[in-house]
Coordinates of C-alpha atoms in Angstrom, one line a residue:
S1 CA -13.9 -11.3 -5.2
I2 CA -13.3 -8.0 -6.8
A3 CA -10.4 -5.9 -8.3
V4 CA -10.4 -2.1 -8.3
M5 CA -8.8 -0.8 -11.4
P6 CA -7.1 2.7 -11.7
F7 CA -9.8 5.2 -12.5
E8 CA -9.3 7.1 -15.8
A9 CA -8.9 10.8 -16.3
G10 CA -12.0 12.3 -18.0
N11 CA -10.2 15.5 -19.1
A12 CA -6.6 15.8 -20.1
N13 CA -5.0 18.6 -18.1
G14 CA -2.6 16.2 -16.4
T15 CA -3.8 16.4 -12.8
E16 CA -6.6 13.8 -12.8
N17 CA -4.3 10.9 -13.2
W18 CA -3.3 11.4 -9.5
L19 CA -6.9 11.7 -8.5
G20 CA -8.0 8.7 -10.5
I21 CA -5.3 6.5 -9.0
G22 CA -5.9 7.9 -5.5
I23 CA -9.7 7.4 -5.7
A24 CA -9.2 3.8 -6.8
E25 CA -6.7 3.2 -4.0
D26 CA -9.1 4.6 -1.4
L27 CA -12.0 2.7 -2.8
R28 CA -10.0 -0.5 -2.7
N29 CA -9.0 0.2 1.0
R30 CA -12.6 0.8 1.9
L31 CA -13.8 -2.4 0.1
T32 CA -11.3 -4.5 2.0
M33 CA -13.2 -3.7 5.2
L34 CA -16.2 -5.7 3.9
D35 CA -15.9 -9.2 5.4
E36 CA -17.7 -10.9 2.6
L37 CA -15.5 -9.5 -0.1
V38 CA -12.0 -10.6 -1.3
V39 CA -10.2 -7.7 -2.9
S40 CA -7.2 -8.1 -5.2
S41 CA -4.1 -6.3 -4.2
R42 CA -3.1 -2.9 -5.6
N43 CA 0.1 -4.5 -6.7
L44 CA -1.8 -6.8 -9.0
S45 CA -4.7 -4.7 -10.2
F46 CA -2.5 -1.6 -11.0
R47 CA 0.0 -3.5 -13.1
D48 CA 0.7 -1.8 -16.4
S49 CA 0.5 -5.1 -18.3
I50 CA -3.2 -5.6 -17.7
Q51 CA -4.4 -2.0 -18.3
G52 CA -6.3 -1.9 -21.6
L53 CA -7.2 -5.6 -21.6
D54 CA -10.9 -6.5 -21.9
P55 CA -12.7 -7.3 -18.6
Q56 CA -12.7 -11.1 -19.1
Q57 CA -8.9 -11.1 -19.7
V58 CA -8.4 -9.0 -16.6
G59 CA -10.6 -11.3 -14.6
R60 CA -8.6 -14.4 -15.7
E61 CA -5.3 -12.6 -15.0
L62 CA -6.3 -11.6 -11.5
N63 CA -8.5 -14.6 -10.8
T64 CA -11.4 -12.3 -9.7
E65 CA -15.1 -12.3 -10.4
Y66 CA -15.8 -8.6 -10.6
L67 CA -14.1 -5.4 -11.6
L68 CA -14.7 -1.8 -10.4
Q69 CA -13.8 0.7 -13.0
G70 CA -14.4 4.4 -13.4
V71 CA -13.7 7.8 -14.8
V72 CA -13.0 11.0 -12.8
V73 CA -13.7 14.5 -14.2
R74 CA -12.5 17.5 -12.2
G75 CA -13.7 21.0 -12.7
P76 CA -12.6 24.2 -10.9
D77 CA -14.8 23.6 -7.8
N78 CA -16.7 20.4 -8.6
M79 CA -16.0 16.8 -9.4
I80 CA -17.8 14.0 -11.3
V81 CA -16.9 10.3 -10.6
N82 CA -18.5 7.8 -13.0
A83 CA -18.2 4.2 -11.6
R84 CA -19.2 0.9 -13.0
L85 CA -19.2 -2.7 -11.8
I86 CA -18.3 -5.4 -14.4
D87 CA -18.9 -9.1 -14.2
A88 CA -15.4 -10.3 -15.1
V89 CA -16.6 -13.8 -16.1
T90 CA -19.2 -12.7 -18.7
G91 CA -17.9 -9.2 -19.4
M92 CA -21.3 -7.7 -18.7
Q93 CA -21.9 -4.4 -16.9
L94 CA -23.9 -5.0 -13.7
W95 CA -24.2 -1.5 -12.4
A96 CA -23.1 2.1 -13.3
E97 CA -23.7 5.4 -11.7
S98 CA -22.5 9.0 -11.8
F99 CA -21.6 10.8 -8.6
S100 CA -21.1 14.5 -8.6
G101 CA -20.7 17.4 -6.2
E102 CA -18.2 19.8 -4.8
A103 CA -14.7 18.5 -4.8
S104 CA -14.6 18.8 -1.0
A105 CA -17.3 16.0 -0.9
L106 CA -15.1 13.5 -2.6
F107 CA -14.8 11.2 0.4
D108 CA -18.6 11.1 0.7
M109 CA -18.8 10.1 -2.9
Q110 CA -16.3 7.2 -2.3
Q111 CA -18.5 6.0 0.6
D112 CA -21.6 6.1 -1.7
I113 CA -19.7 4.1 -4.3
V114 CA -18.7 1.4 -1.9
A115 CA -22.3 1.2 -0.6
A116 CA -23.6 0.9 -4.2
V117 CA -21.1 -1.9 -5.0
A118 CA -22.0 -3.8 -1.9
D119 CA -25.7 -3.5 -2.7
S120 CA -25.2 -4.7 -6.2
L121 CA -23.3 -7.8 -4.9
K122 CA -25.9 -8.2 -2.1
I123 CA -23.4 -8.1 0.7
D124 CA -23.6 -6.2 4.0
H125 CA -21.8 -2.8 4.1
A126 CA -23.1 -1.7 7.5
V127 CA -20.0 -3.1 9.1
Q128 CA -17.7 -1.0 7.0
A129 CA -15.1 0.6 9.3
T130 CA -14.6 4.3 9.2
D131 CA -11.3 6.1 9.0
A132 CA -12.8 9.5 9.5
A133 CA -10.2 10.4 12.1
E134 CA -7.5 10.2 9.4
R135 CA -9.4 12.5 7.0
P136 CA -9.9 16.2 7.1
E137 CA -13.4 17.5 7.9
V138 CA -13.5 19.5 4.6
L139 CA -11.3 18.2 1.8
N140 CA -9.0 20.7 0.2
I141 CA -8.6 19.3 -3.3
A142 CA -5.2 20.9 -3.9
A143 CA -3.9 19.5 -0.6
Y144 CA -5.3 16.1 -1.5
D145 CA -3.7 16.2 -4.9
S146 CA -0.3 16.9 -3.3
Y147 CA -0.9 14.2 -0.7
L148 CA -1.6 11.6 -3.5
R149 CA 1.6 12.6 -5.3
G150 CA 3.6 12.2 -2.0
R151 CA 1.9 8.8 -1.4
S152 CA 2.8 7.6 -4.9
Q153 CA 6.4 8.9 -4.6
L154 CA 6.9 7.3 -1.2
R155 CA 5.6 3.9 -2.4
E156 CA 8.3 3.8 -5.0
A157 CA 11.1 5.4 -3.0
R158 CA 14.2 3.2 -3.2
D159 CA 16.8 5.9 -2.3
S160 CA 16.9 8.9 0.1
D161 CA 16.4 11.5 -2.7
A162 CA 13.1 9.8 -3.7
A163 CA 12.0 9.7 0.0
A164 CA 12.9 13.4 0.3
L165 CA 10.8 14.3 -2.7
A166 CA 7.8 12.4 -1.1
A167 CA 8.3 14.5 2.0
A168 CA 8.3 17.7 -0.1
W169 CA 4.9 16.7 -1.6
F170 CA 3.5 16.1 1.9
Q171 CA 4.8 19.4 3.0
Q172 CA 3.1 21.1 0.1
A173 CA -0.2 19.4 1.1
L174 CA 0.2 20.8 4.6
S175 CA 0.8 24.2 3.1
F176 CA -2.7 24.0 1.6
D177 CA -4.2 22.5 4.7
Q178 CA -2.2 22.5 7.9
Q179 CA -4.6 20.2 9.7
M180 CA -4.7 17.4 7.1
P181 CA -4.0 14.2 9.2
M182 CA -3.1 12.1 6.2
A183 CA -0.4 14.4 5.0
R184 CA 1.1 14.8 8.5
N185 CA 1.2 11.0 8.9
G186 CA 2.7 10.8 5.4
L187 CA 5.4 13.4 6.2
C188 CA 6.4 11.3 9.2
Q189 CA 6.6 8.1 7.1
A190 CA 8.6 9.9 4.4
Y191 CA 11.2 11.2 6.8
V192 CA 11.5 7.8 8.4
R193 CA 12.0 6.2 5.0
E194 CA 14.7 8.9 4.2
L195 CA 16.4 8.1 7.6
E196 CA 16.3 4.4 6.8
L197 CA 17.9 4.9 3.4
S198 CA 20.4 7.6 4.4
G199 CA 21.1 7.3 8.1
S200 CA 21.7 11.1 8.3
D201 CA 21.4 13.1 11.4
W202 CA 19.3 15.7 9.5
A203 CA 16.8 13.0 8.5
Y204 CA 16.7 11.7 12.1
G205 CA 15.8 15.2 13.4
K206 CA 13.1 15.7 10.8
A207 CA 11.6 12.2 11.3
N208 CA 11.6 12.7 15.1
Q209 CA 9.8 16.0 14.8
A210 CA 7.3 14.9 12.2
C211 CA 6.3 11.8 14.0
A212 CA 5.9 13.7 17.3
E213 CA 3.6 16.2 15.5
A214 CA 1.6 13.4 13.8
L215 CA 1.0 11.7 17.1
L216 CA 0.1 15.0 18.8
Q217 CA -2.5 15.7 16.2
G218 CA -3.9 12.2 16.3
P219 CA -3.1 10.4 19.6
E220 CA -5.3 7.5 18.6
S221 CA -4.3 7.5 15.0
I222 CA -3.2 4.0 13.7
P223 CA -1.0 5.5 10.9
A224 CA 0.7 7.8 13.3
H225 CA 1.5 5.0 15.7
L226 CA 2.7 2.8 12.8
A227 CA 5.0 5.5 11.6
L228 CA 6.4 6.0 15.1
A229 CA 7.0 2.3 15.3
D230 CA 8.9 2.4 12.1
F231 CA 11.0 5.3 13.5
Y232 CA 11.8 3.2 16.6
R233 CA 12.7 0.2 14.4
V234 CA 15.0 2.2 12.1
T235 CA 16.7 3.8 15.1
E236 CA 17.1 0.4 16.8
H237 CA 14.9 1.1 19.8
A238 CA 13.5 -2.5 19.5
D239 CA 11.3 -2.5 22.7
N240 CA 9.7 0.8 21.8
A241 CA 9.1 -0.4 18.3
L242 CA 7.4 -3.6 19.4
D243 CA 5.2 -1.7 21.9
E244 CA 4.0 0.6 19.0
Y245 CA 3.5 -2.3 16.6
R246 CA 1.5 -4.2 19.2
W247 CA -0.5 -1.1 19.9
V248 CA -1.5 -1.0 16.2
S249 CA -2.2 -4.8 16.0
G250 CA -4.2 -4.6 19.2
R251 CA -6.6 -2.2 17.5
D252 CA -6.4 -3.7 14.1
D253 CA -5.2 -7.3 14.0
S254 CA -5.4 -7.3 10.2
N255 CA -2.8 -4.5 9.8
A256 CA -0.2 -6.3 7.7
D257 CA 2.4 -3.5 8.1
A258 CA 2.3 -3.9 11.9
W259 CA 3.0 -7.6 11.6
L260 CA 5.7 -7.0 9.0
G261 CA 7.4 -4.5 11.3
M262 CA 7.2 -6.9 14.3
G263 CA 8.8 -9.6 12.1
Q264 CA 11.7 -7.3 11.3
V265 CA 12.3 -6.3 14.9
H266 CA 12.2 -9.9 16.2
W267 CA 14.6 -10.9 13.4
L268 CA 17.0 -8.1 14.5
Q269 CA 16.7 -9.3 18.1
G270 CA 17.6 -12.9 17.0
D271 CA 14.2 -14.3 17.8
G272 CA 13.7 -16.4 14.7
A273 CA 10.6 -18.2 15.8
E274 CA 8.7 -15.0 16.6
A275 CA 10.0 -13.3 13.5
E276 CA 8.7 -16.1 11.3
R277 CA 5.3 -16.1 13.0
A278 CA 5.0 -12.4 12.4
F279 CA 6.3 -12.6 8.8
R280 CA 3.8 -15.4 8.0
K281 CA 1.0 -13.4 9.5
A282 CA 1.9 -10.4 7.4
L283 CA 2.1 -12.7 4.3
A284 CA -1.3 -14.2 5.0
L285 CA -2.9 -10.7 5.4
N286 CA -1.1 -9.2 2.3
E287 CA -0.3 -12.2 0.1
D288 CA 0.3 -10.1 -3.0
D289 CA 2.8 -7.6 -1.4
A290 CA 6.3 -7.6 -2.9
E291 CA 8.0 -6.0 0.1
T292 CA 6.6 -8.7 2.4
H293 CA 7.8 -11.4 0.1
A294 CA 11.2 -9.8 -0.2
L295 CA 11.7 -9.5 3.6
F296 CA 10.6 -13.0 4.2
T297 CA 12.9 -14.3 1.5
Q298 CA 15.8 -12.5 3.1
F299 CA 14.9 -14.0 6.5
L300 CA 14.7 -17.5 5.1
L301 CA 18.1 -17.1 3.3
A302 CA 19.7 -15.9 6.5
E303 CA 18.2 -18.9 8.3
G304 CA 19.7 -21.2 5.7
R305 CA 16.3 -22.5 4.5
Y306 CA 17.2 -22.2 0.9
A307 CA 14.4 -24.4 -0.6
E308 CA 11.7 -22.3 1.1
A309 CA 13.5 -19.1 0.2
A310 CA 13.4 -20.1 -3.5
E311 CA 9.7 -20.8 -3.3
I312 CA 9.0 -17.4 -1.9
A313 CA 11.4 -15.7 -4.3
R314 CA 9.6 -17.2 -7.3
V315 CA 6.5 -15.5 -6.1
L316 CA 8.4 -12.3 -5.6
V317 CA 9.6 -12.0 -9.1
Q318 CA 6.0 -12.2 -10.3
L319 CA 4.8 -9.5 -8.0
D320 CA 7.6 -6.9 -8.2
R321 CA 7.5 -4.4 -11.0
E322 CA 11.3 -4.3 -10.8
P323 CA 12.1 -7.9 -10.1
V324 CA 15.9 -7.6 -10.1
E325 CA 16.1 -8.1 -6.3
G326 CA 13.8 -11.1 -6.5
Y327 CA 15.9 -12.8 -9.2
A328 CA 19.0 -12.1 -7.1
Y329 CA 17.5 -13.9 -4.1
L330 CA 16.2 -16.7 -6.3
A331 CA 19.7 -17.2 -7.8
E332 CA 21.3 -17.4 -4.3
A333 CA 18.7 -19.8 -3.0
L334 CA 18.9 -22.1 -6.1
F335 CA 22.7 -22.1 -6.0
M336 CA 22.7 -23.1 -2.3
T337 CA 20.2 -26.0 -3.1
G338 CA 22.5 -27.2 -5.9
E339 CA 20.2 -26.2 -8.7
F340 CA 23.0 -24.7 -10.6
E341 CA 21.5 -24.4 -14.1
A342 CA 18.4 -22.7 -12.7
A343 CA 20.6 -20.4 -10.6
I344 CA 22.5 -19.4 -13.7
Q345 CA 19.2 -18.6 -15.5
A346 CA 18.1 -16.4 -12.5
S347 CA 21.4 -14.6 -12.5
R348 CA 21.0 -13.9 -16.2
Q349 CA 17.7 -12.2 -15.4
V350 CA 19.5 -10.0 -12.9
L351 CA 22.1 -9.0 -15.5
S352 CA 19.5 -8.3 -18.2

């Protein structure tokens, strides 16, 4: 088991933080493709509360055997990524290497880092899946920086203004590189999120156009089909949404977002059994994801299964960086099971 920590900025001009976080996220995603490796969720390994702890403390907090850490230094045209693998049980460094080259070769550096980690742990990396179709042939580092900002903004978007800001970052990325598939898929996702949060006709038009363009650029792109599925779900075209989610899961059965989307659609259709099956599949694939726990808790509350809802809500409050919603669900579930004192305590957490 391994946790990928946010990479640090090697020079302080304010831009590498995005790159360090983005590189760590991409490395984590690549490492999850190795069958022999269990990778801690981003939600856990990126928590502010564990940054700065010594490796053994982090290992205990995350219940993981190894840590991947690093530093990124960016120059005008080149980049250096220093990576190291730590034994989280002993605190000893097992491997360290410096990767350098033109900034446009960053994705190749990431691939080399994953191969080196796999070799150090004596696991097979030949089966590592490739997502080359989602990546530009030549990386424009300015576009990638804007893309990472958009991705970060979208992840935290809880209102339509935040989603619109994410869309603006993706648009800026496309202004640097009009053919960047990741940014085009991100733009579709951002407008869908804005539509979901605002319900405005303007957002509907933008989401419709952006998703069509993303699919036109990548007809076999899983992120593009997933974003289109979300668009259909938000606009209540349930059958179309299910078709797209199934298309994604048919090509990648481990795609937790597809199963989560299917769960939401089945729930809206009133098919509780299929909704629960999909939610549980998403939870098994992404057991540390706060959104999945939140949606499953809502489902259980709606089904009147309050004891189960309380159990999931207790996990949610540990996972969510802003656990107000989780405590609210927990308070409701505990109240309905007759645990009034515990419900009051959870309600106080909401108020505080």
